[in-house]
PDB file of C-alpha atoms and ligand atoms in Angstrom:
ATOM      1  CA  MET A   1     -12.491  18.684  22.148  1.00 97.00           C
ATOM      2  CA  LYS A   2     -10.545  15.360  21.797  1.00 98.00           C
ATOM      3  CA  ILE A   3     -10.196  14.559  18.143  1.00 98.00           C
ATOM      4  CA  LEU A   4      -8.700  11.516  16.271  1.00 98.00           C
ATOM      5  CA  VAL A   5      -7.646  12.218  12.940  1.00 98.00           C
ATOM      6  CA  THR A   6      -7.099   9.331  10.079  1.00 98.00           C
ATOM      7  CA  ASN A   7      -7.330   8.805   6.385  1.00 98.00           C
ATOM      8  CA  ASP A   8      -7.018   6.406   3.656  1.00 98.00           C
ATOM      9  CA  ASP A   9      -4.184   7.634   1.780  1.00 98.00           C
ATOM     10  CA  GLY A  10      -1.673   6.872   4.372  1.00 98.00           C
ATOM     11  CA  ILE A  11       0.524   8.918   6.968  1.00 98.00           C
ATOM     12  CA  HIS A  12       2.494  10.626   4.404  1.00 98.00           C
ATOM     13  CA  ALA A  13      -0.696  11.914   2.563  1.00 98.00           C
ATOM     14  CA  GLU A  14      -0.610  15.826   1.770  1.00 98.00           C
ATOM     15  CA  GLY A  15      -4.466  15.973   2.624  1.00 98.00           C
ATOM     16  CA  LEU A  16      -3.840  14.424   6.124  1.00 98.00           C
ATOM     17  CA  ARG A  17      -1.346  17.297   7.021  1.00 98.00           C
ATOM     18  CA  HIS A  18      -3.933  19.901   5.846  1.00 98.00           C
ATOM     19  CA  LEU A  19      -6.630  18.157   8.039  1.00 98.00           C
ATOM     20  CA  VAL A  20      -4.502  17.995  11.212  1.00 98.00           C
ATOM     21  CA  GLY A  21      -3.410  21.925  10.876  1.00 98.00           C
ATOM     22  CA  VAL A  22      -7.117  22.663  11.038  1.00 98.00           C
ATOM     23  CA  ALA A  23      -8.211  20.143  13.728  1.00 98.00           C
ATOM     24  CA  MET A  24      -5.408  21.210  16.020  1.00 98.00           C
ATOM     25  CA  GLN A  25      -6.852  24.989  16.092  1.00 98.00           C
ATOM     26  CA  PHE A  26      -9.913  23.460  17.758  1.00 98.00           C
ATOM     27  CA  GLY A  27      -8.761  20.740  20.025  1.00 98.00           C
ATOM     28  CA  GLU A  28      -6.570  18.111  21.133  1.00 98.00           C
ATOM     29  CA  VAL A  29      -5.524  15.947  18.293  1.00 98.00           C
ATOM     30  CA  LYS A  30      -4.150  12.454  17.842  1.00 98.00           C
ATOM     31  CA  VAL A  31      -3.161  10.956  14.342  1.00 98.00           C
ATOM     32  CA  VAL A  32      -3.724   7.237  13.305  1.00 98.00           C
ATOM     33  CA  ALA A  33      -3.005   6.627   9.826  1.00 98.00           C
ATOM     34  CA  PRO A  34      -2.227   3.426   7.425  1.00 98.00           C
ATOM     35  CA  ASP A  35       1.452   3.139   6.952  1.00 98.00           C
ATOM     36  CA  ALA A  36       0.505   2.998   3.001  1.00 98.00           C
ATOM     37  CA  GLN A  37      -2.237   4.250   0.567  1.00 98.00           C
ATOM     38  CA  LYS A  38      -5.006   2.205   1.315  1.00 97.00           C
ATOM     39  CA  SER A  39      -8.031   3.871  -1.030  1.00 96.00           C
ATOM     40  CA  ALA A  40     -11.010   1.898  -1.999  1.00 94.00           C
ATOM     41  CA  CYS A  41     -10.540  -0.715   0.601  1.00 96.00           C
ATOM     42  CA  GLY A  42     -14.291   0.325   1.969  1.00 96.00           C
ATOM     43  CA  HIS A  43     -15.313  -0.764   5.448  1.00 97.00           C
ATOM     44  CA  GLY A  44     -12.679  -3.524   5.521  1.00 98.00           C
ATOM     45  CA  MET A  45     -10.990  -4.452   8.684  1.00 97.00           C
ATOM     46  CA  THR A  46      -8.004  -6.826   9.631  1.00 98.00           C
ATOM     47  CA  MET A  47      -8.795  -9.614  11.491  1.00 97.00           C
ATOM     48  CA  ARG A  48      -6.818 -12.614  10.556  1.00 97.00           C
ATOM     49  CA  ASN A  49      -3.412 -10.734  11.147  1.00 97.00           C
ATOM     50  CA  PRO A  50      -1.891  -8.622  14.041  1.00 98.00           C
ATOM     51  CA  LEU A  51      -1.914  -5.096  13.600  1.00 98.00           C
ATOM     52  CA  ARG A  52       1.542  -3.575  14.339  1.00 98.00           C
ATOM     53  CA  VAL A  53       1.341   0.006  15.591  1.00 98.00           C
ATOM     54  CA  HIS A  54       4.323   2.498  15.496  1.00 98.00           C
ATOM     55  CA  GLU A  55       4.945   5.791  16.715  1.00 98.00           C
ATOM     56  CA  ALA A  56       5.455   8.128  13.538  1.00 98.00           C
ATOM     57  CA  PRO A  57       6.958  11.487  13.540  1.00 97.00           C
ATOM     58  CA  PRO A  58       4.620  13.950  14.633  1.00 97.00           C
ATOM     59  CA  CYS A  59       2.206  15.067  12.015  1.00 97.00           C
ATOM     60  CA  CYS A  60       1.962  19.081  12.345  1.00 97.00           C
ATOM     61  CA  GLY A  61       3.523  18.548  15.909  1.00 98.00           C
ATOM     62  CA  MET A  62       0.613  16.103  16.875  1.00 98.00           C
ATOM     63  CA  GLU A  63       1.077  12.699  18.534  1.00 98.00           C
ATOM     64  CA  SER A  64       0.929  10.414  15.585  1.00 98.00           C
ATOM     65  CA  TYR A  65       0.923   6.568  14.834  1.00 98.00           C
ATOM     66  CA  THR A  66       0.752   4.238  11.871  1.00 98.00           C
ATOM     67  CA  VAL A  67      -1.041   1.049  11.521  1.00 98.00           C
ATOM     68  CA  ASP A  68      -0.025  -1.695   8.889  1.00 98.00           C
ATOM     69  CA  GLY A  69      -3.905  -1.897   8.409  1.00 98.00           C
ATOM     70  CA  LEU A  70      -6.882  -0.482   6.936  1.00 98.00           C
ATOM     71  CA  PRO A  71      -8.751   2.886   7.888  1.00 98.00           C
ATOM     72  CA  VAL A  72     -11.242   1.155  10.094  1.00 98.00           C
ATOM     73  CA  ASP A  73      -8.424  -0.510  11.892  1.00 98.00           C
ATOM     74  CA  CYS A  74      -6.824   2.641  12.471  1.00 98.00           C
ATOM     75  CA  VAL A  75     -10.034   4.156  14.169  1.00 98.00           C
ATOM     76  CA  ASN A  76     -10.226   1.134  16.257  1.00 98.00           C
ATOM     77  CA  VAL A  77      -6.553   1.234  17.187  1.00 98.00           C
ATOM     78  CA  GLY A  78      -6.848   5.037  17.799  1.00 98.00           C
ATOM     79  CA  LEU A  79      -9.545   4.513  20.305  1.00 98.00           C
ATOM     80  CA  THR A  80      -7.687   1.717  22.099  1.00 98.00           C
ATOM     81  CA  VAL A  81      -4.135   3.466  22.123  1.00 97.00           C
ATOM     82  CA  CYS A  82      -4.697   7.273  21.684  1.00 98.00           C
ATOM     83  CA  TRP A  83      -8.183   7.859  23.466  1.00 98.00           C
ATOM     84  CA  PRO A  84      -9.240   4.864  25.555  1.00 97.00           C
ATOM     85  CA  ASP A  85     -11.784   6.758  27.197  1.00 97.00           C
ATOM     86  CA  GLY A  86     -13.330   7.766  24.072  1.00 96.00           C
ATOM     87  CA  CYS A  87     -13.120  11.013  21.879  1.00 98.00           C
ATOM     88  CA  ASP A  88     -15.443  13.668  20.638  1.00 98.00           C
ATOM     89  CA  LEU A  89     -14.621  13.759  16.940  1.00 98.00           C
ATOM     90  CA  VAL A  90     -13.068  11.294  14.238  1.00 98.00           C
ATOM     91  CA  LEU A  91     -12.204  13.398  11.091  1.00 98.00           C
ATOM     92  CA  SER A  92     -11.015  11.329   7.841  1.00 98.00           C
ATOM     93  CA  GLY A  93      -9.139  12.973   5.062  1.00 97.00           C
ATOM     94  CA  ILE A  94      -8.745  15.105   3.422  1.00 98.00           C
ATOM     95  CA  ASN A  95      -9.018  12.536   0.532  1.00 98.00           C
ATOM     96  CA  ASP A  96      -7.102  13.184  -2.675  1.00 97.00           C
ATOM     97  CA  GLY A  97     -10.292  12.560  -4.822  1.00 96.00           C
ATOM     98  CA  PRO A  98     -14.279  12.741  -4.634  1.00 96.00           C
ATOM     99  CA  ASN A  99     -16.251  10.519  -2.580  1.00 97.00           C
ATOM    100  CA  LEU A 100     -19.664  11.122  -4.314  1.00 96.00           C
ATOM    101  CA  GLY A 101     -22.444   8.900  -4.638  1.00 94.00           C
ATOM    102  CA  PHE A 102     -21.794   5.363  -4.722  1.00 91.00           C
ATOM    103  CA  ASP A 103     -18.070   6.035  -4.020  1.00 93.00           C
ATOM    104  CA  VAL A 104     -18.795   5.948  -0.668  1.00 95.00           C
ATOM    105  CA  THR A 105     -19.285   2.307  -0.734  1.00 95.00           C
ATOM    106  CA  TYR A 106     -15.934   1.704  -1.601  1.00 95.00           C
ATOM    107  CA  SER A 107     -14.019   4.569   0.046  1.00 97.00           C
ATOM    108  CA  GLY A 108     -11.632   4.090   3.059  1.00 98.00           C
ATOM    109  CA  THR A 109     -11.999   7.550   3.975  1.00 98.00           C
ATOM    110  CA  VAL A 110     -15.988   7.424   4.452  1.00 98.00           C
ATOM    111  CA  ALA A 111     -15.557   3.933   6.141  1.00 98.00           C
ATOM    112  CA  ALA A 112     -13.545   5.750   8.909  1.00 98.00           C
ATOM    113  CA  ALA A 113     -16.156   8.130   9.726  1.00 98.00           C
ATOM    114  CA  MET A 114     -18.703   5.243   9.358  1.00 98.00           C
ATOM    115  CA  GLU A 115     -16.746   3.260  12.131  1.00 98.00           C
ATOM    116  CA  ALA A 116     -16.596   6.454  14.117  1.00 98.00           C
ATOM    117  CA  ALA A 117     -20.534   6.337  14.166  1.00 98.00           C
ATOM    118  CA  ILE A 118     -20.573   2.827  14.830  1.00 97.00           C
ATOM    119  CA  ASN A 119     -18.657   3.635  17.853  1.00 97.00           C
ATOM    120  CA  GLY A 120     -21.032   6.384  18.737  1.00 96.00           C
ATOM    121  CA  ILE A 121     -18.558   8.986  18.002  1.00 98.00           C
ATOM    122  CA  ARG A 122     -19.363  11.861  15.636  1.00 98.00           C
ATOM    123  CA  GLY A 123     -17.490  10.990  12.301  1.00 98.00           C
ATOM    124  CA  VAL A 124     -16.777  13.543   9.327  1.00 98.00           C
ATOM    125  CA  ALA A 125     -15.301  12.424   6.256  1.00 98.00           C
ATOM    126  CA  ILE A 126     -13.932  15.070   3.996  1.00 98.00           C
ATOM    127  CA  SER A 127     -12.579  14.857   0.501  1.00 98.00           C
ATOM    128  CA  MET A 128     -11.320  16.997  -2.697  1.00 98.00           C
ATOM    129  CA  ALA A 129     -13.514  16.675  -5.464  1.00 97.00           C
ATOM    130  CA  VAL A 130     -11.136  16.721  -8.115  1.00 93.00           C
ATOM    131  CA  PHE A 131     -12.281  15.193 -11.504  1.00 88.00           C
ATOM    132  CA  ALA A 132      -9.293  15.570 -13.975  1.00 86.00           C
ATOM    133  CA  ASP A 133      -5.977  13.610 -13.706  1.00 85.00           C
ATOM    134  CA  GLY A 134      -3.210  15.847 -12.799  1.00 91.00           C
ATOM    135  CA  ALA A 135      -5.273  18.808 -11.815  1.00 95.00           C
ATOM    136  CA  PRO A 136      -4.446  20.550  -8.399  1.00 97.00           C
ATOM    137  CA  PHE A 137      -6.222  18.961  -5.583  1.00 98.00           C
ATOM    138  CA  HIS A 138      -6.608  22.354  -3.762  1.00 98.00           C
ATOM    139  CA  PHE A 139      -6.395  20.846  -0.276  1.00 98.00           C
ATOM    140  CA  GLU A 140      -5.925  24.509   1.078  1.00 98.00           C
ATOM    141  CA  THR A 141      -9.579  25.177  -0.001  1.00 98.00           C
ATOM    142  CA  GLY A 142     -10.696  22.295   1.804  1.00 98.00           C
ATOM    143  CA  ALA A 143      -8.804  23.162   4.957  1.00 98.00           C
ATOM    144  CA  GLU A 144      -9.891  26.968   4.719  1.00 98.00           C
ATOM    145  CA  TRP A 145     -13.710  25.966   4.335  1.00 98.00           C
ATOM    146  CA  LEU A 146     -13.435  23.591   7.161  1.00 98.00           C
ATOM    147  CA  ALA A 147     -11.878  25.880   9.392  1.00 98.00           C
ATOM    148  CA  GLU A 148     -14.435  28.621   8.520  1.00 98.00           C
ATOM    149  CA  ASN A 149     -17.320  26.188   9.164  1.00 98.00           C
ATOM    150  CA  TRP A 150     -15.894  24.250  11.999  1.00 98.00           C
ATOM    151  CA  SER A 151     -18.528  25.095  14.505  1.00 98.00           C
ATOM    152  CA  MET A 152     -21.332  24.517  12.167  1.00 98.00           C
ATOM    153  CA  LEU A 153     -20.289  21.398  11.247  1.00 97.00           C
ATOM    154  CA  THR A 154     -19.351  19.938  14.646  1.00 97.00           C
ATOM    155  CA  SER A 155     -22.565  20.783  16.144  1.00 96.00           C
ATOM    156  CA  LEU A 156     -24.880  19.547  13.674  1.00 97.00           C
ATOM    157  CA  GLU A 157     -27.626  17.616  15.084  1.00 96.00           C
ATOM    158  CA  SER A 158     -28.003  13.886  14.042  1.00 95.00           C
ATOM    159  CA  PRO A 159     -28.625  10.567  15.279  1.00 95.00           C
ATOM    160  CA  PRO A 160     -25.561   8.831  16.870  1.00 91.00           C
ATOM    161  CA  THR A 161     -25.345   6.473  14.027  1.00 95.00           C
ATOM    162  CA  THR A 162     -25.429   9.142  11.342  1.00 98.00           C
ATOM    163  CA  PHE A 163     -22.111  10.494  10.053  1.00 98.00           C
ATOM    164  CA  TRP A 164     -21.239  13.299   7.511  1.00 98.00           C
ATOM    165  CA  ASN A 165     -19.697  12.965   4.095  1.00 98.00           C
ATOM    166  CA  VAL A 166     -18.313  16.396   3.034  1.00 98.00           C
ATOM    167  CA  ASN A 167     -16.953  17.060  -0.485  1.00 98.00           C
ATOM    168  CA  VAL A 168     -15.238  20.187  -1.386  1.00 98.00           C
ATOM    169  CA  PRO A 169     -14.891  21.344  -5.010  1.00 98.00           C
ATOM    170  CA  ALA A 170     -11.168  21.413  -6.077  1.00 98.00           C
ATOM    171  CA  ILE A 171     -11.145  25.026  -6.971  1.00 98.00           C
ATOM    172  CA  SER A 172      -9.678  28.112  -5.192  1.00 98.00           C
ATOM    173  CA  TYR A 173     -11.447  29.094  -2.096  1.00 98.00           C
ATOM    174  CA  ASP A 174     -12.385  32.415  -3.529  1.00 98.00           C
ATOM    175  CA  HIS A 175     -14.546  30.538  -6.054  1.00 98.00           C
ATOM    176  CA  VAL A 176     -16.460  28.357  -3.605  1.00 98.00           C
ATOM    177  CA  GLU A 177     -20.172  29.396  -3.763  1.00 98.00           C
ATOM    178  CA  GLY A 178     -21.168  28.220  -0.202  1.00 98.00           C
ATOM    179  CA  HIS A 179     -22.186  24.793   0.933  1.00 98.00           C
ATOM    180  CA  ARG A 180     -25.416  22.730   0.526  1.00 98.00           C
ATOM    181  CA  PHE A 181     -26.863  19.897   2.273  1.00 98.00           C
ATOM    182  CA  VAL A 182     -27.592  17.256  -0.379  1.00 98.00           C
ATOM    183  CA  ARG A 183     -28.383  13.411  -0.899  1.00 97.00           C
ATOM    184  CA  MET A 184     -25.989  10.989  -2.637  1.00 96.00           C
ATOM    185  CA  GLY A 185     -26.025  11.105  -6.355  1.00 95.00           C
ATOM    186  CA  ASP A 186     -25.462   8.656  -9.050  1.00 91.00           C
ATOM    187  CA  ARG A 187     -21.744   8.029 -10.114  1.00 84.00           C
ATOM    188  CA  VAL A 188     -21.113   5.067 -11.950  1.00 79.00           C
ATOM    189  CA  TYR A 189     -17.994   3.788 -13.755  1.00 80.00           C
ATOM    190  CA  GLU A 190     -17.684   2.315 -17.535  1.00 81.00           C
ATOM    191  CA  ASP A 191     -15.163   0.053 -18.860  1.00 77.00           C
ATOM    192  CA  ARG A 192     -14.498  -1.063 -15.145  1.00 86.00           C
ATOM    193  CA  VAL A 193     -12.171  -3.651 -15.867  1.00 92.00           C
ATOM    194  CA  VAL A 194      -8.921  -3.540 -18.572  1.00 91.00           C
ATOM    195  CA  ARG A 195      -7.370  -6.424 -19.836  1.00 94.00           C
ATOM    196  CA  ARG A 196      -3.637  -6.004 -20.628  1.00 95.00           C
ATOM    197  CA  GLU A 197      -0.822  -8.488 -21.197  1.00 97.00           C
ATOM    198  CA  ASP A 198       2.380  -8.915 -19.404  1.00 97.00           C
ATOM    199  CA  PRO A 199       5.731  -9.067 -21.100  1.00 98.00           C
ATOM    200  CA  TRP A 200       5.300 -12.621 -21.187  1.00 98.00           C
ATOM    201  CA  GLY A 201       2.205 -12.429 -22.994  1.00 98.00           C
ATOM    202  CA  ARG A 202      -0.001 -13.779 -20.002  1.00 98.00           C
ATOM    203  CA  PRO A 203      -3.167 -11.601 -19.490  1.00 98.00           C
ATOM    204  CA  TYR A 204      -3.944  -9.301 -16.283  1.00 97.00           C
ATOM    205  CA  TYR A 205      -6.739  -7.257 -15.239  1.00 96.00           C
ATOM    206  CA  TRP A 206      -6.589  -3.884 -13.888  1.00 92.00           C
ATOM    207  CA  GLN A 207      -9.745  -2.482 -12.381  1.00 88.00           C
ATOM    208  CA  GLY A 208     -10.471   1.489 -12.221  1.00 80.00           C
ATOM    209  CA  GLY A 209     -12.510   2.695 -15.220  1.00 74.00           C
ATOM    210  CA  VAL A 210     -13.862   5.823 -16.513  1.00 80.00           C
ATOM    211  CA  VAL A 211     -16.242   7.669 -14.307  1.00 82.00           C
ATOM    212  CA  VAL A 212     -19.760   8.426 -15.867  1.00 80.00           C
ATOM    213  CA  MET A 213     -21.204  11.580 -13.974  1.00 82.00           C
ATOM    214  CA  ASN A 214     -24.319  13.260 -15.219  1.00 88.00           C
ATOM    215  CA  PRO A 215     -24.153  16.384 -13.209  1.00 86.00           C
ATOM    216  CA  ASP A 216     -27.676  17.413 -13.789  1.00 91.00           C
ATOM    217  CA  GLN A 217     -28.942  15.712 -10.657  1.00 94.00           C
ATOM    218  CA  PRO A 218     -30.765  18.207  -8.661  1.00 96.00           C
ATOM    219  CA  GLY A 219     -30.385  18.064  -4.883  1.00 97.00           C
ATOM    220  CA  THR A 220     -27.280  15.763  -5.207  1.00 97.00           C
ATOM    221  CA  ASP A 221     -23.792  15.956  -3.889  1.00 97.00           C
ATOM    222  CA  VAL A 222     -22.696  15.630  -7.679  1.00 96.00           C
ATOM    223  CA  GLU A 223     -24.490  18.512  -8.843  1.00 96.00           C
ATOM    224  CA  ALA A 224     -23.496  20.567  -5.688  1.00 97.00           C
ATOM    225  CA  VAL A 225     -19.620  20.253  -6.322  1.00 97.00           C
ATOM    226  CA  ASN A 226     -20.368  20.631 -10.136  1.00 95.00           C
ATOM    227  CA  ARG A 227     -21.731  24.003  -9.342  1.00 96.00           C
ATOM    228  CA  GLY A 228     -18.998  24.986  -6.900  1.00 98.00           C
ATOM    229  CA  PHE A 229     -20.514  23.981  -3.459  1.00 98.00           C
ATOM    230  CA  VAL A 230     -19.346  22.060  -0.706  1.00 98.00           C
ATOM    231  CA  ALA A 231     -21.458  19.016  -0.670  1.00 98.00           C
ATOM    232  CA  ILE A 232     -22.509  17.740   2.903  1.00 98.00           C
ATOM    233  CA  THR A 233     -24.349  14.621   3.055  1.00 98.00           C
ATOM    234  CA  PRO A 234     -25.527  12.667   6.185  1.00 98.00           C
ATOM    235  CA  ILE A 235     -25.255   8.922   6.026  1.00 98.00           C
ATOM    236  CA  GLY A 236     -26.819   6.550   8.426  1.00 97.00           C
ATOM    237  CA  VAL A 237     -25.222   3.241   9.276  1.00 96.00           C
ATOM    238  CA  ASP A 238     -28.769   1.505   8.886  1.00 95.00           C
ATOM    239  CA  TRP A 239     -28.954   0.784   5.435  1.00 94.00           C
ATOM    240  CA  THR A 240     -32.629  -0.480   5.404  1.00 96.00           C
ATOM    241  CA  ASP A 241     -34.508   0.862   2.252  1.00 95.00           C
ATOM    242  CA  VAL A 242     -37.534   1.786   4.728  1.00 95.00           C
ATOM    243  CA  GLU A 243     -39.592   2.727   1.785  1.00 95.00           C
ATOM    244  CA  THR A 244     -39.331  -0.918   0.231  1.00 96.00           C
ATOM    245  CA  LEU A 245     -39.519  -2.414   3.389  1.00 97.00           C
ATOM    246  CA  ARG A 246     -42.932  -0.553   4.223  1.00 96.00           C
ATOM    247  CA  ALA A 247     -44.261  -1.369   0.654  1.00 95.00           C
ATOM    248  CA  HIS A 248     -43.715  -5.362   1.224  1.00 96.00           C
ATOM    249  CA  GLN A 249     -44.780  -5.217   4.956  1.00 95.00           C
ATOM    250  CA  SER A 250     -48.408  -3.801   3.952  1.00 84.00           C
ATOM    251  CA  LEU A 251     -48.804  -6.618   1.599  1.00 77.00           C
TER     252      LEU A 251
HETATM  253 MN1  LIG B   1      -7.962   8.005  -0.828  1.00 54.42          MN
END
C-alpha cells in the first residue's frame, strides 16, 4: 500500500511522527508536510506564489519533504513528487486538537483528507480531541487505536468522493470505550474576536474564541468523544443540502 502522510501542524509536529510510526507498519510511506504551523487554513491552496519543496530529515526514517504552503498544497505536491502514479491512502494528522462539528470547515487537517478524495484517493483525517489548554494530547492513544483498527478503517466502503474524519478522545488507550460511526455535531465559538491594544495604544484584534459545546447531541462526533468513544464521520465532498434541494424542486 502506497501512503502519503501529511498534516497542518507542520513537519516538526509530534502528532505527525505518531501517524508515520503507525502507517509505516502497513505500507510504503512518504511524508509531505508544511514547513510551519498551518492550522485553521481550511481548504486553501497557494496559487499566486511558487511552492518551494525541500527534502527534510526523514520522519521515522521515511522519505520526507517540506512545502512552504498549506496542507492542500502538500497533498498535491506529494502526488506530483512522491507518488506520480498515485497512491492508495492519504493520512492527515494526528492533529493536536479536535476537529469536531463545524471545525471541519476551518481545519487544514480535514482539508488534506478532502483533497485526497477530490483526487479519487482514500483520505483519512485523524485528530486528538483534547479540550483543556495544557492537557496532554495522548497522541499514543490515537496511534494505538489506528494500529488496532487499521484494516477496518482502510477498507470501509464509501463513494470515491467521501473521506473519513476521525476524532480520538485525549485519554489513555485503556479508557477508550470503542468507536462509533457518527454525524457531525454542533460546535460553535463565543467571543470570537478579542480587541486588545498594542504598546502604543493602537487596537488590534485576535481571533480565537471560547468553544461552546453541548455534549448532549446524540449520534454526533461531539457526543461520542465526550463519552470516550473514537468518532468516525464520513464526509462527502458534495456539500449540496439534498433535503432542501428536493423541497424546492418539488414546488
Ligand atoms: Mn492543526
